[in-house]
Structure formats: C-alpha cells, structure tokens
C-alpha cells in the first residue's frame, strides 16, 4: 500500500477559484521537533535546518520553502523541501544525541493549502474561531486553531497569501471547506483590502 | 461565548479551541489511602453556582493544560494561570475577592 501515497501529496493538483483561490501546496518536508526551546543546541539545529532565525512565541520565520514555526512552548515545526527531510532528520539525531528531545518526519502526515487573493483572510475568517484580522494575524505569526471541525495551522507567506496545514486524513474535508468558503459571490467584505 | 487566554501561548482562545478538564487542584488519593478518600478523589466534585476553578486544555492550539477561575453564573473570567501550581496564585485570589469577598475554595483560605 505504501507506494500508493508515498512521494505523492494528499490531493495532487487540487485547485478551486472563487473570490479567492485555493490550491494544494504539494509535497513539502516537515519535521516536528520537541524539546527545550531555550537550549542553544535545539535552537542551533532548528535554525540551521530551517535556514531562518529562531521564532518567538506564535512566530514563524520563513524563506521560500524553508520555515521554522513555533507550535507550542516545547515544539517547533521545521519545513523544507521534501527531498531533504531524511538528511535533516539524521542531522538532528546526530546533533542532539544524548539530550531530551523528539524529532519525527511528518511530511506525509500533513496536507498543505495555499489560499491566495486579496480577500484570502475572509476565507479563513469564515471557518476559524481565531482572529485573522490584519492586526492580530500579521506576517510572521502562526496560529494553530480549527477550520470547521478539524485542527489546522495557518500563516502568511512572503507574498501575503495564507498557507494552511492540516492532518492528511482530513485533507479533502479542509479543501472542500476552503473551496466552499471562497465561492464567488460569497464575499463578506469585512476586512479592508490592502492596496 | 466563553473565551480564555491561554497562559502558555497568549492566544485568546475561543471555547471551541479548548477542552474542559473538570475541577482544578484535586489532591490525589491513590493506593494505601482510605476508601473514603479514594471515593472522594474519584467522584466528589464541587459544582458551584458562582466562582469555579477549573482545568482547561488548549487542545486546538498549543496543546497545553492550564487553570482558569471563572464564575459559572455570570461567565466572568477572573483569570487563567499556570498548570504547575496546586492552588490559585495571589493575583487570581485578589481578582476573585474583589467581586466575592467571602470566597473560599474547599479547604483553601
């Protein structure tokens, strides 16, 4: 069975367009790293692999496909190109050997979506209890919350579009939610559109 | 709607982002305790119409357990605080006593 889903994202090529656009992101490498986030060894290995600075509480630092996201007081999510995960994971195990930590490759257990367009915030606002206003949810913030019935996390990328990740098992549900919330004609116009 | 501020990630979390964990600050009675104490630990719970101290988990967020003091009658929230304590900290007690001067919680003064 494994060959059916390995090296293939949850909903390859899934896309929907309304007042905002929803696309499946495709394969991306992801490693959960848990440990003492104040320890310099953990910080160094995370920033080394992520290629960005260490984020603070609720922070995410990203450059292209690489990112380090703060997920909880003892958890980071490292993102990188899919092909680099095994090497990165080996590097973590080697660097942190003997310390109290946990690192796991979660690339194939996540699904990712990109919600783009000037009204992308509105799509999220319809689905989550989290505050996604520009003041509460600027670039550099990652929010773990819910979309409809399931957990999800989201942040703004460099272009100002919203990236969403959820568990792979609910990828179809989350895509349908986002696509439905983005249907043309269903704009609410709550947030002012940036120029 | 109930909203609590998670003391770990600082997020103002909506009730649907949280999971209720029941009464806070229970003392565990395990093996070698008396049958009465064990029964009390398992089953006896405060059910006040008024100030309640509870455990909550920020389940659809940072995942951490924390404590909250709130009023079940008015839904007023007096504050949230760390899970690593066995009694409400002084600032929470002060916030409660400002509204309920005679407030007591079980055998805690």
PDB file of C-alpha atoms in Angstrom:
ATOM      1  CA  UNK A   1       0.000   0.000   0.000  1.00  0.00           C
ATOM      2  CA  UNK A   2       2.740   2.420   0.911  1.00  0.00           C
ATOM      3  CA  UNK A   3       3.760   3.084  -2.675  1.00  0.00           C
ATOM      4  CA  UNK A   4       0.282   4.439  -3.335  1.00  0.00           C
ATOM      5  CA  UNK A   5       0.770   7.534  -1.206  1.00  0.00           C
ATOM      6  CA  UNK A   6       4.472   7.941  -0.723  1.00  0.00           C
ATOM      7  CA  UNK A   7       6.020  10.704  -2.785  1.00  0.00           C
ATOM      8  CA  UNK A   8       2.576  11.986  -3.532  1.00  0.00           C
ATOM      9  CA  UNK A   9       0.749  14.753  -1.724  1.00  0.00           C
ATOM     10  CA  UNK A  10      -2.772  14.361  -0.362  1.00  0.00           C
ATOM     11  CA  UNK A  11      -4.736  15.918  -3.224  1.00  0.00           C
ATOM     12  CA  UNK A  12      -2.295  16.454  -6.099  1.00  0.00           C
ATOM     13  CA  UNK A  13      -3.240  19.461  -8.173  1.00  0.00           C
ATOM     14  CA  UNK A  14      -6.467  20.210  -6.299  1.00  0.00           C
ATOM     15  CA  UNK A  15      -7.488  23.780  -7.043  1.00  0.00           C
ATOM     16  CA  UNK A  16     -10.575  25.956  -6.773  1.00  0.00           C
ATOM     17  CA  UNK A  17     -11.200  29.562  -7.712  1.00  0.00           C
ATOM     18  CA  UNK A  18     -13.808  31.937  -6.399  1.00  0.00           C
ATOM     19  CA  UNK A  19     -13.284  35.314  -4.788  1.00  0.00           C
ATOM     20  CA  UNK A  20     -10.043  33.764  -3.567  1.00  0.00           C
ATOM     21  CA  UNK A  21      -8.001  30.917  -4.941  1.00  0.00           C
ATOM     22  CA  UNK A  22      -7.341  27.642  -3.132  1.00  0.00           C
ATOM     23  CA  UNK A  23      -4.501  25.364  -4.231  1.00  0.00           C
ATOM     24  CA  UNK A  24      -2.987  22.271  -2.765  1.00  0.00           C
ATOM     25  CA  UNK A  25       0.642  23.056  -1.973  1.00  0.00           C
ATOM     26  CA  UNK A  26       2.058  19.687  -2.908  1.00  0.00           C
ATOM     27  CA  UNK A  27       4.851  17.765  -1.281  1.00  0.00           C
ATOM     28  CA  UNK A  28       6.743  19.566   1.432  1.00  0.00           C
ATOM     29  CA  UNK A  29       9.141  18.274   4.016  1.00  0.00           C
ATOM     30  CA  UNK A  30       8.095  18.704   7.634  1.00  0.00           C
ATOM     31  CA  UNK A  31       9.768  17.681  10.873  1.00  0.00           C
ATOM     32  CA  UNK A  32       8.275  18.023  14.322  1.00  0.00           C
ATOM     33  CA  UNK A  33      10.998  18.886  16.824  1.00  0.00           C
ATOM     34  CA  UNK A  34      10.112  18.822  20.511  1.00  0.00           C
ATOM     35  CA  UNK A  35      12.477  19.737  23.304  1.00  0.00           C
ATOM     36  CA  UNK A  36      13.657  22.620  25.442  1.00  0.00           C
ATOM     37  CA  UNK A  37      13.368  25.550  23.063  1.00  0.00           C
ATOM     38  CA  UNK A  38      15.634  27.671  25.262  1.00  0.00           C
ATOM     39  CA  UNK A  39      18.553  25.255  24.825  1.00  0.00           C
ATOM     40  CA  UNK A  40      21.120  26.522  22.372  1.00  0.00           C
ATOM     41  CA  UNK A  41      21.603  23.054  20.846  1.00  0.00           C
ATOM     42  CA  UNK A  42      17.919  22.834  19.899  1.00  0.00           C
ATOM     43  CA  UNK A  43      17.914  26.417  18.632  1.00  0.00           C
ATOM     44  CA  UNK A  44      21.034  25.880  16.557  1.00  0.00           C
ATOM     45  CA  UNK A  45      19.845  22.704  14.882  1.00  0.00           C
ATOM     46  CA  UNK A  46      16.409  24.206  14.172  1.00  0.00           C
ATOM     47  CA  UNK A  47      17.723  27.397  12.664  1.00  0.00           C
ATOM     48  CA  UNK A  48      20.432  25.529  10.795  1.00  0.00           C
ATOM     49  CA  UNK A  49      17.930  23.261   9.082  1.00  0.00           C
ATOM     50  CA  UNK A  50      15.220  25.891   8.695  1.00  0.00           C
ATOM     51  CA  UNK A  51      17.707  28.415   7.315  1.00  0.00           C
ATOM     52  CA  UNK A  52      15.990  31.216   9.252  1.00  0.00           C
ATOM     53  CA  UNK A  53      16.147  32.821  12.695  1.00  0.00           C
ATOM     54  CA  UNK A  54      14.539  31.229  15.739  1.00  0.00           C
ATOM     55  CA  UNK A  55      10.919  32.394  16.022  1.00  0.00           C
ATOM     56  CA  UNK A  56       9.442  33.675  19.277  1.00  0.00           C
ATOM     57  CA  UNK A  57       6.095  32.677  20.777  1.00  0.00           C
ATOM     58  CA  UNK A  58       3.499  32.207  17.990  1.00  0.00           C
ATOM     59  CA  UNK A  59       6.137  33.156  15.470  1.00  0.00           C
ATOM     60  CA  UNK A  60       7.121  31.735  12.101  1.00  0.00           C
ATOM     61  CA  UNK A  61      10.180  32.668  10.067  1.00  0.00           C
ATOM     62  CA  UNK A  62      10.230  31.526   6.500  1.00  0.00           C
ATOM     63  CA  UNK A  63      12.171  31.889   3.320  1.00  0.00           C
ATOM     64  CA  UNK A  64      10.761  30.180   0.233  1.00  0.00           C
ATOM     65  CA  UNK A  65      10.171  26.505   1.083  1.00  0.00           C
ATOM     66  CA  UNK A  66      12.029  26.636   4.398  1.00  0.00           C
ATOM     67  CA  UNK A  67      10.488  27.661   7.677  1.00  0.00           C
ATOM     68  CA  UNK A  68      10.688  27.305  11.424  1.00  0.00           C
ATOM     69  CA  UNK A  69       7.324  27.638  13.135  1.00  0.00           C
ATOM     70  CA  UNK A  70       6.642  27.909  16.878  1.00  0.00           C
ATOM     71  CA  UNK A  71       3.910  25.369  17.627  1.00  0.00           C
ATOM     72  CA  UNK A  72       3.913  25.268  21.440  1.00  0.00           C
ATOM     73  CA  UNK A  73       6.311  26.134  24.293  1.00  0.00           C
ATOM     74  CA  UNK A  74       8.226  22.910  23.586  1.00  0.00           C
ATOM     75  CA  UNK A  75       7.514  22.229  19.928  1.00  0.00           C
ATOM     76  CA  UNK A  76       8.753  23.508  16.593  1.00  0.00           C
ATOM     77  CA  UNK A  77       7.710  22.591  13.074  1.00  0.00           C
ATOM     78  CA  UNK A  78      10.584  22.671  10.615  1.00  0.00           C
ATOM     79  CA  UNK A  79       9.701  22.851   6.943  1.00  0.00           C
ATOM     80  CA  UNK A  80      11.985  22.267   3.992  1.00  0.00           C
ATOM     81  CA  UNK A  81      11.979  20.737   0.501  1.00  0.00           C
ATOM     82  CA  UNK A  82      10.547  17.200   0.610  1.00  0.00           C
ATOM     83  CA  UNK A  83      13.730  15.544  -0.662  1.00  0.00           C
ATOM     84  CA  UNK A  84      15.848  16.971   2.157  1.00  0.00           C
ATOM     85  CA  UNK A  85      13.926  15.560   5.100  1.00  0.00           C
ATOM     86  CA  UNK A  86      15.914  12.384   5.663  1.00  0.00           C
ATOM     87  CA  UNK A  87      19.225  14.215   5.678  1.00  0.00           C
ATOM     88  CA  UNK A  88      17.848  16.896   8.001  1.00  0.00           C
ATOM     89  CA  UNK A  89      16.420  14.315  10.390  1.00  0.00           C
ATOM     90  CA  UNK A  90      19.751  12.489  10.515  1.00  0.00           C
ATOM     91  CA  UNK A  91      21.455  15.786  11.286  1.00  0.00           C
ATOM     92  CA  UNK A  92      19.054  16.432  14.180  1.00  0.00           C
ATOM     93  CA  UNK A  93      19.581  12.981  15.672  1.00  0.00           C
ATOM     94  CA  UNK A  94      23.338  13.366  15.386  1.00  0.00           C
ATOM     95  CA  UNK A  95      23.427  16.857  16.890  1.00  0.00           C
ATOM     96  CA  UNK A  96      21.023  16.235  19.772  1.00  0.00           C
ATOM     97  CA  UNK A  97      22.158  12.744  20.691  1.00  0.00           C
ATOM     98  CA  UNK A  98      22.052  12.208  24.445  1.00  0.00           C
ATOM     99  CA  UNK A  99      19.700  15.115  25.031  1.00  0.00           C
ATOM    100  CA  UNK A 100      15.992  15.043  25.816  1.00  0.00           C
ATOM    101  CA  UNK A 101      14.247  15.712  22.519  1.00  0.00           C
ATOM    102  CA  UNK A 102      11.917  14.191  19.950  1.00  0.00           C
ATOM    103  CA  UNK A 103      12.160  14.579  16.193  1.00  0.00           C
ATOM    104  CA  UNK A 104       9.792  12.975  13.736  1.00  0.00           C
ATOM    105  CA  UNK A 105       9.326  13.163   9.991  1.00  0.00           C
ATOM    106  CA  UNK A 106       5.713  14.246   9.489  1.00  0.00           C
ATOM    107  CA  UNK A 107       5.932  15.196   5.807  1.00  0.00           C
ATOM    108  CA  UNK A 108       3.463  12.530   4.694  1.00  0.00           C
ATOM    109  CA  UNK A 109       1.040  13.050   7.581  1.00  0.00           C
ATOM    110  CA  UNK A 110       0.272  16.653   6.689  1.00  0.00           C
ATOM    111  CA  UNK A 111      -1.558  18.325   3.835  1.00  0.00           C
ATOM    112  CA  UNK A 112      -0.995  21.915   2.843  1.00  0.00           C
ATOM    113  CA  UNK A 113      -3.102  24.501   1.019  1.00  0.00           C
ATOM    114  CA  UNK A 114      -2.457  27.978  -0.283  1.00  0.00           C
ATOM    115  CA  UNK A 115      -5.292  30.485  -0.076  1.00  0.00           C
ATOM    116  CA  UNK A 116      -4.406  33.425  -2.277  1.00  0.00           C
ATOM    117  CA  UNK A 117      -6.040  36.639  -3.351  1.00  0.00           C
ATOM    118  CA  UNK A 118      -6.827  39.989  -1.791  1.00  0.00           C
ATOM    119  CA  UNK A 119      -9.696  38.519   0.220  1.00  0.00           C
ATOM    120  CA  UNK A 120      -7.875  35.378   1.387  1.00  0.00           C
ATOM    121  CA  UNK A 121      -8.333  36.404   5.040  1.00  0.00           C
ATOM    122  CA  UNK A 122     -12.049  36.307   4.605  1.00  0.00           C
ATOM    123  CA  UNK A 123     -11.970  32.633   3.612  1.00  0.00           C
ATOM    124  CA  UNK A 124     -10.206  31.777   6.878  1.00  0.00           C
ATOM    125  CA  UNK A 125     -12.396  34.093   8.945  1.00  0.00           C
ATOM    126  CA  UNK A 126     -15.477  32.153   7.863  1.00  0.00           C
ATOM    127  CA  UNK A 127     -14.028  28.884   9.127  1.00  0.00           C
ATOM    128  CA  UNK A 128     -11.959  29.503  12.238  1.00  0.00           C
ATOM    129  CA  UNK A 129     -12.587  30.970  15.704  1.00  0.00           C
ATOM    130  CA  UNK A 130      -9.093  32.526  15.564  1.00  0.00           C
ATOM    131  CA  UNK A 131      -8.779  36.271  14.992  1.00  0.00           C
ATOM    132  CA  UNK A 132      -7.391  36.659  11.448  1.00  0.00           C
ATOM    133  CA  UNK A 133      -7.680  40.438  11.230  1.00  0.00           C
ATOM    134  CA  UNK A 134      -4.530  42.157   9.896  1.00  0.00           C
ATOM    135  CA  UNK A 135      -3.722  43.437  13.414  1.00  0.00           C
ATOM    136  CA  UNK A 136      -3.963  40.078  15.175  1.00  0.00           C
ATOM    137  CA  UNK A 137      -2.650  37.936  12.319  1.00  0.00           C
ATOM    138  CA  UNK A 138       0.178  39.774  10.552  1.00  0.00           C
ATOM    139  CA  UNK A 139       3.045  38.284   8.612  1.00  0.00           C
ATOM    140  CA  UNK A 140       5.318  36.293  10.925  1.00  0.00           C
ATOM    141  CA  UNK A 141       2.538  34.850  13.084  1.00  0.00           C
ATOM    142  CA  UNK A 142       1.450  31.221  13.019  1.00  0.00           C
ATOM    143  CA  UNK A 143      -1.901  30.302  14.512  1.00  0.00           C
ATOM    144  CA  UNK A 144      -2.918  26.780  15.432  1.00  0.00           C
ATOM    145  CA  UNK A 145      -6.664  26.617  15.631  1.00  0.00           C
ATOM    146  CA  UNK A 146      -9.579  24.933  13.930  1.00  0.00           C
ATOM    147  CA  UNK A 147     -11.064  25.023  10.454  1.00  0.00           C
ATOM    148  CA  UNK A 148     -14.625  23.807  10.736  1.00  0.00           C
ATOM    149  CA  UNK A 149     -14.390  20.607  12.744  1.00  0.00           C
ATOM    150  CA  UNK A 150     -10.673  19.865  12.488  1.00  0.00           C
ATOM    151  CA  UNK A 151      -7.351  21.262  13.739  1.00  0.00           C
ATOM    152  CA  UNK A 152      -5.285  23.337  11.346  1.00  0.00           C
ATOM    153  CA  UNK A 153      -2.463  25.862  11.415  1.00  0.00           C
ATOM    154  CA  UNK A 154      -2.028  28.854   9.150  1.00  0.00           C
ATOM    155  CA  UNK A 155       0.319  31.756   8.464  1.00  0.00           C
ATOM    156  CA  UNK A 156       1.071  34.347   5.815  1.00  0.00           C
ATOM    157  CA  UNK A 157       3.817  33.678   3.299  1.00  0.00           C
ATOM    158  CA  UNK A 158       6.124  36.277   1.775  1.00  0.00           C
ATOM    159  CA  UNK A 159       3.547  37.213  -0.856  1.00  0.00           C
ATOM    160  CA  UNK A 160       0.907  37.807   1.811  1.00  0.00           C
ATOM    161  CA  UNK A 161      -1.074  34.713   0.818  1.00  0.00           C
ATOM    162  CA  UNK A 162      -2.232  32.307   3.507  1.00  0.00           C
ATOM    163  CA  UNK A 163      -0.704  28.874   3.878  1.00  0.00           C
ATOM    164  CA  UNK A 164      -2.791  26.297   5.705  1.00  0.00           C
ATOM    165  CA  UNK A 165      -1.675  22.910   7.013  1.00  0.00           C
ATOM    166  CA  UNK A 166      -3.876  20.182   8.412  1.00  0.00           C
ATOM    167  CA  UNK A 167      -3.709  16.457   9.004  1.00  0.00           C
ATOM    168  CA  UNK A 168      -3.566  14.489   5.773  1.00  0.00           C
ATOM    169  CA  UNK A 169      -6.532  12.344   6.798  1.00  0.00           C
ATOM    170  CA  UNK A 170      -8.779  15.414   6.636  1.00  0.00           C
ATOM    171  CA  UNK A 171      -7.249  16.957   3.502  1.00  0.00           C
ATOM    172  CA  UNK A 172     -10.373  16.503   1.378  1.00  0.00           C
ATOM    173  CA  UNK A 173     -12.580  17.965   4.110  1.00  0.00           C
ATOM    174  CA  UNK A 174     -10.347  21.015   4.539  1.00  0.00           C
ATOM    175  CA  UNK A 175     -10.079  21.555   0.770  1.00  0.00           C
ATOM    176  CA  UNK A 176     -13.869  21.379   0.412  1.00  0.00           C
ATOM    177  CA  UNK A 177     -14.306  23.803   3.322  1.00  0.00           C
ATOM    178  CA  UNK A 178     -11.857  26.319   1.853  1.00  0.00           C
ATOM    179  CA  UNK A 179     -13.226  25.978  -1.678  1.00  0.00           C
ATOM    180  CA  UNK A 180     -16.791  26.445  -0.466  1.00  0.00           C
ATOM    181  CA  UNK A 181     -15.903  29.438   1.703  1.00  0.00           C
ATOM    182  CA  UNK A 182     -14.133  31.020  -1.277  1.00  0.00           C
ATOM    183  CA  UNK A 183     -17.072  30.663  -3.685  1.00  0.00           C
ATOM    184  CA  UNK A 184     -17.604  33.638  -5.924  1.00  0.00           C
ATOM    185  CA  UNK A 185     -20.418  35.855  -4.685  1.00  0.00           C
ATOM    186  CA  UNK A 186     -19.993  34.821  -1.060  1.00  0.00           C
ATOM    187  CA  UNK A 187     -17.620  37.668  -0.130  1.00  0.00           C
ATOM    188  CA  UNK A 188     -18.467  39.344   3.154  1.00  0.00           C
ATOM    189  CA  UNK A 189     -16.252  42.407   2.757  1.00  0.00           C
ATOM    190  CA  UNK A 190     -15.369  42.547   6.439  1.00  0.00           C
ATOM    191  CA  UNK A 191     -11.664  43.249   6.047  1.00  0.00           C
ATOM    192  CA  UNK A 192     -10.415  46.200   4.051  1.00  0.00           C
ATOM    193  CA  UNK A 193      -8.428  45.121   1.036  1.00  0.00           C
ATOM    194  CA  UNK A 194      -4.749  46.157   1.024  1.00  0.00           C
ATOM    195  CA  UNK A 195      -3.713  48.257  -1.984  1.00  0.00           C
TER     196      UNK A 195
ATOM    197  CA  UNK B   1     -19.357  32.560  24.395  1.00  0.00           C
ATOM    198  CA  UNK B   2     -16.527  31.681  26.749  1.00  0.00           C
ATOM    199  CA  UNK B   3     -13.047  32.891  25.821  1.00  0.00           C
ATOM    200  CA  UNK B   4      -9.958  32.163  27.893  1.00  0.00           C
ATOM    201  CA  UNK B   5      -6.441  33.497  27.459  1.00  0.00           C
ATOM    202  CA  UNK B   6      -4.003  30.604  27.272  1.00  0.00           C
ATOM    203  CA  UNK B   7      -1.163  31.453  29.686  1.00  0.00           C
ATOM    204  CA  UNK B   8       1.317  29.461  27.585  1.00  0.00           C
ATOM    205  CA  UNK B   9       0.884  30.879  24.090  1.00  0.00           C
ATOM    206  CA  UNK B  10      -1.020  34.049  24.982  1.00  0.00           C
ATOM    207  CA  UNK B  11      -3.795  33.320  22.490  1.00  0.00           C
ATOM    208  CA  UNK B  12      -7.301  34.474  23.372  1.00  0.00           C
ATOM    209  CA  UNK B  13      -8.879  31.088  22.773  1.00  0.00           C
ATOM    210  CA  UNK B  14     -12.493  30.533  21.914  1.00  0.00           C
ATOM    211  CA  UNK B  15     -14.350  27.791  23.780  1.00  0.00           C
ATOM    212  CA  UNK B  16     -14.311  25.562  20.697  1.00  0.00           C
ATOM    213  CA  UNK B  17     -10.490  25.692  20.705  1.00  0.00           C
ATOM    214  CA  UNK B  18     -10.443  24.403  24.284  1.00  0.00           C
ATOM    215  CA  UNK B  19     -11.240  21.195  26.073  1.00  0.00           C
ATOM    216  CA  UNK B  20     -12.670  21.255  29.600  1.00  0.00           C
ATOM    217  CA  UNK B  21     -10.773  19.226  32.192  1.00  0.00           C
ATOM    218  CA  UNK B  22     -13.029  19.480  35.224  1.00  0.00           C
ATOM    219  CA  UNK B  23     -12.301  20.759  38.702  1.00  0.00           C
ATOM    220  CA  UNK B  24      -8.810  22.078  39.452  1.00  0.00           C
ATOM    221  CA  UNK B  25      -6.473  21.460  42.378  1.00  0.00           C
ATOM    222  CA  UNK B  26      -7.700  17.989  43.316  1.00  0.00           C
ATOM    223  CA  UNK B  27      -5.486  16.116  45.737  1.00  0.00           C
ATOM    224  CA  UNK B  28      -4.829  12.601  44.540  1.00  0.00           C
ATOM    225  CA  UNK B  29      -5.551   9.679  46.848  1.00  0.00           C
ATOM    226  CA  UNK B  30      -4.086   6.501  45.403  1.00  0.00           C
ATOM    227  CA  UNK B  31      -3.016   3.120  46.781  1.00  0.00           C
ATOM    228  CA  UNK B  32      -2.878   2.870  50.599  1.00  0.00           C
ATOM    229  CA  UNK B  33      -5.428   5.646  51.023  1.00  0.00           C
ATOM    230  CA  UNK B  34      -8.711   5.057  52.794  1.00  0.00           C
ATOM    231  CA  UNK B  35     -11.769   4.010  50.812  1.00  0.00           C
ATOM    232  CA  UNK B  36     -13.485   7.307  51.714  1.00  0.00           C
ATOM    233  CA  UNK B  37     -10.564   9.408  50.489  1.00  0.00           C
ATOM    234  CA  UNK B  38     -10.309   7.387  47.287  1.00  0.00           C
ATOM    235  CA  UNK B  39     -14.009   7.731  46.618  1.00  0.00           C
ATOM    236  CA  UNK B  40     -13.808  11.468  47.246  1.00  0.00           C
ATOM    237  CA  UNK B  41     -10.865  11.809  44.867  1.00  0.00           C
ATOM    238  CA  UNK B  42     -12.702   9.909  42.167  1.00  0.00           C
ATOM    239  CA  UNK B  43     -16.215  11.250  42.500  1.00  0.00           C
ATOM    240  CA  UNK B  44     -16.684  14.211  44.858  1.00  0.00           C
ATOM    241  CA  UNK B  45     -16.651  17.423  42.824  1.00  0.00           C
ATOM    242  CA  UNK B  46     -17.582  20.990  43.583  1.00  0.00           C
ATOM    243  CA  UNK B  47     -20.474  22.219  41.472  1.00  0.00           C
ATOM    244  CA  UNK B  48     -20.825  25.851  42.472  1.00  0.00           C
ATOM    245  CA  UNK B  49     -23.307  28.370  41.161  1.00  0.00           C
ATOM    246  CA  UNK B  50     -20.651  31.057  41.254  1.00  0.00           C
ATOM    247  CA  UNK B  51     -16.859  31.019  41.321  1.00  0.00           C
ATOM    248  CA  UNK B  52     -15.304  27.864  39.935  1.00  0.00           C
ATOM    249  CA  UNK B  53     -11.649  26.936  39.421  1.00  0.00           C
ATOM    250  CA  UNK B  54     -11.174  24.573  36.515  1.00  0.00           C
ATOM    251  CA  UNK B  55      -8.618  22.844  34.350  1.00  0.00           C
ATOM    252  CA  UNK B  56      -8.704  23.535  30.640  1.00  0.00           C
ATOM    253  CA  UNK B  57      -6.608  22.343  27.745  1.00  0.00           C
ATOM    254  CA  UNK B  58      -5.779  24.472  24.717  1.00  0.00           C
ATOM    255  CA  UNK B  59      -6.370  21.431  22.570  1.00  0.00           C
ATOM    256  CA  UNK B  60      -6.699  23.086  19.154  1.00  0.00           C
ATOM    257  CA  UNK B  61      -3.731  25.315  19.797  1.00  0.00           C
ATOM    258  CA  UNK B  62      -0.532  24.856  21.735  1.00  0.00           C
ATOM    259  CA  UNK B  63      -1.926  21.743  23.438  1.00  0.00           C
ATOM    260  CA  UNK B  64      -1.068  22.806  26.980  1.00  0.00           C
ATOM    261  CA  UNK B  65      -3.158  22.337  30.111  1.00  0.00           C
ATOM    262  CA  UNK B  66      -3.819  25.406  32.246  1.00  0.00           C
ATOM    263  CA  UNK B  67      -6.064  26.618  35.056  1.00  0.00           C
ATOM    264  CA  UNK B  68      -8.894  29.119  34.890  1.00  0.00           C
ATOM    265  CA  UNK B  69     -11.019  30.833  37.535  1.00  0.00           C
ATOM    266  CA  UNK B  70     -14.436  31.925  36.362  1.00  0.00           C
ATOM    267  CA  UNK B  71     -17.978  32.451  37.536  1.00  0.00           C
ATOM    268  CA  UNK B  72     -20.452  29.833  36.336  1.00  0.00           C
ATOM    269  CA  UNK B  73     -23.322  32.240  36.939  1.00  0.00           C
ATOM    270  CA  UNK B  74     -22.115  35.292  35.005  1.00  0.00           C
ATOM    271  CA  UNK B  75     -19.358  33.654  32.878  1.00  0.00           C
ATOM    272  CA  UNK B  76     -16.995  36.351  34.181  1.00  0.00           C
ATOM    273  CA  UNK B  77     -13.396  35.161  33.873  1.00  0.00           C
ATOM    274  CA  UNK B  78     -11.159  36.156  36.786  1.00  0.00           C
ATOM    275  CA  UNK B  79      -8.015  34.915  35.144  1.00  0.00           C
ATOM    276  CA  UNK B  80      -6.043  31.974  33.812  1.00  0.00           C
ATOM    277  CA  UNK B  81      -2.814  30.669  35.279  1.00  0.00           C
ATOM    278  CA  UNK B  82      -0.127  28.030  35.023  1.00  0.00           C
ATOM    279  CA  UNK B  83      -0.890  24.327  35.421  1.00  0.00           C
ATOM    280  CA  UNK B  84       2.201  23.890  37.607  1.00  0.00           C
ATOM    281  CA  UNK B  85       0.570  25.104  40.831  1.00  0.00           C
ATOM    282  CA  UNK B  86      -1.554  23.353  43.464  1.00  0.00           C
ATOM    283  CA  UNK B  87      -3.618  26.408  44.464  1.00  0.00           C
ATOM    284  CA  UNK B  88      -4.742  29.638  42.782  1.00  0.00           C
ATOM    285  CA  UNK B  89      -1.964  32.288  42.840  1.00  0.00           C
ATOM    286  CA  UNK B  90      -2.458  35.503  44.802  1.00  0.00           C
ATOM    287  CA  UNK B  91      -3.390  37.732  41.854  1.00  0.00           C
ATOM    288  CA  UNK B  92      -6.199  35.348  40.899  1.00  0.00           C
ATOM    289  CA  UNK B  93      -7.452  35.237  44.512  1.00  0.00           C
ATOM    290  CA  UNK B  94      -7.375  39.031  44.632  1.00  0.00           C
ATOM    291  CA  UNK B  95      -9.358  39.271  41.401  1.00  0.00           C
ATOM    292  CA  UNK B  96     -11.991  36.873  42.755  1.00  0.00           C
ATOM    293  CA  UNK B  97     -12.167  38.516  46.190  1.00  0.00           C
ATOM    294  CA  UNK B  98     -12.663  41.922  44.599  1.00  0.00           C
ATOM    295  CA  UNK B  99     -16.049  40.648  43.458  1.00  0.00           C
ATOM    296  CA  UNK B 100     -16.696  37.913  46.039  1.00  0.00           C
ATOM    297  CA  UNK B 101     -15.089  38.981  49.359  1.00  0.00           C
ATOM    298  CA  UNK B 102     -16.162  35.813  51.195  1.00  0.00           C
ATOM    299  CA  UNK B 103     -14.966  33.374  48.530  1.00  0.00           C
ATOM    300  CA  UNK B 104     -13.400  30.134  49.717  1.00  0.00           C
ATOM    301  CA  UNK B 105     -12.411  27.032  47.754  1.00  0.00           C
ATOM    302  CA  UNK B 106     -12.676  23.736  49.637  1.00  0.00           C
ATOM    303  CA  UNK B 107     -10.107  23.926  52.466  1.00  0.00           C
ATOM    304  CA  UNK B 108      -8.054  26.712  50.848  1.00  0.00           C
ATOM    305  CA  UNK B 109      -8.316  30.026  52.587  1.00  0.00           C
TER     306      UNK B 109
END
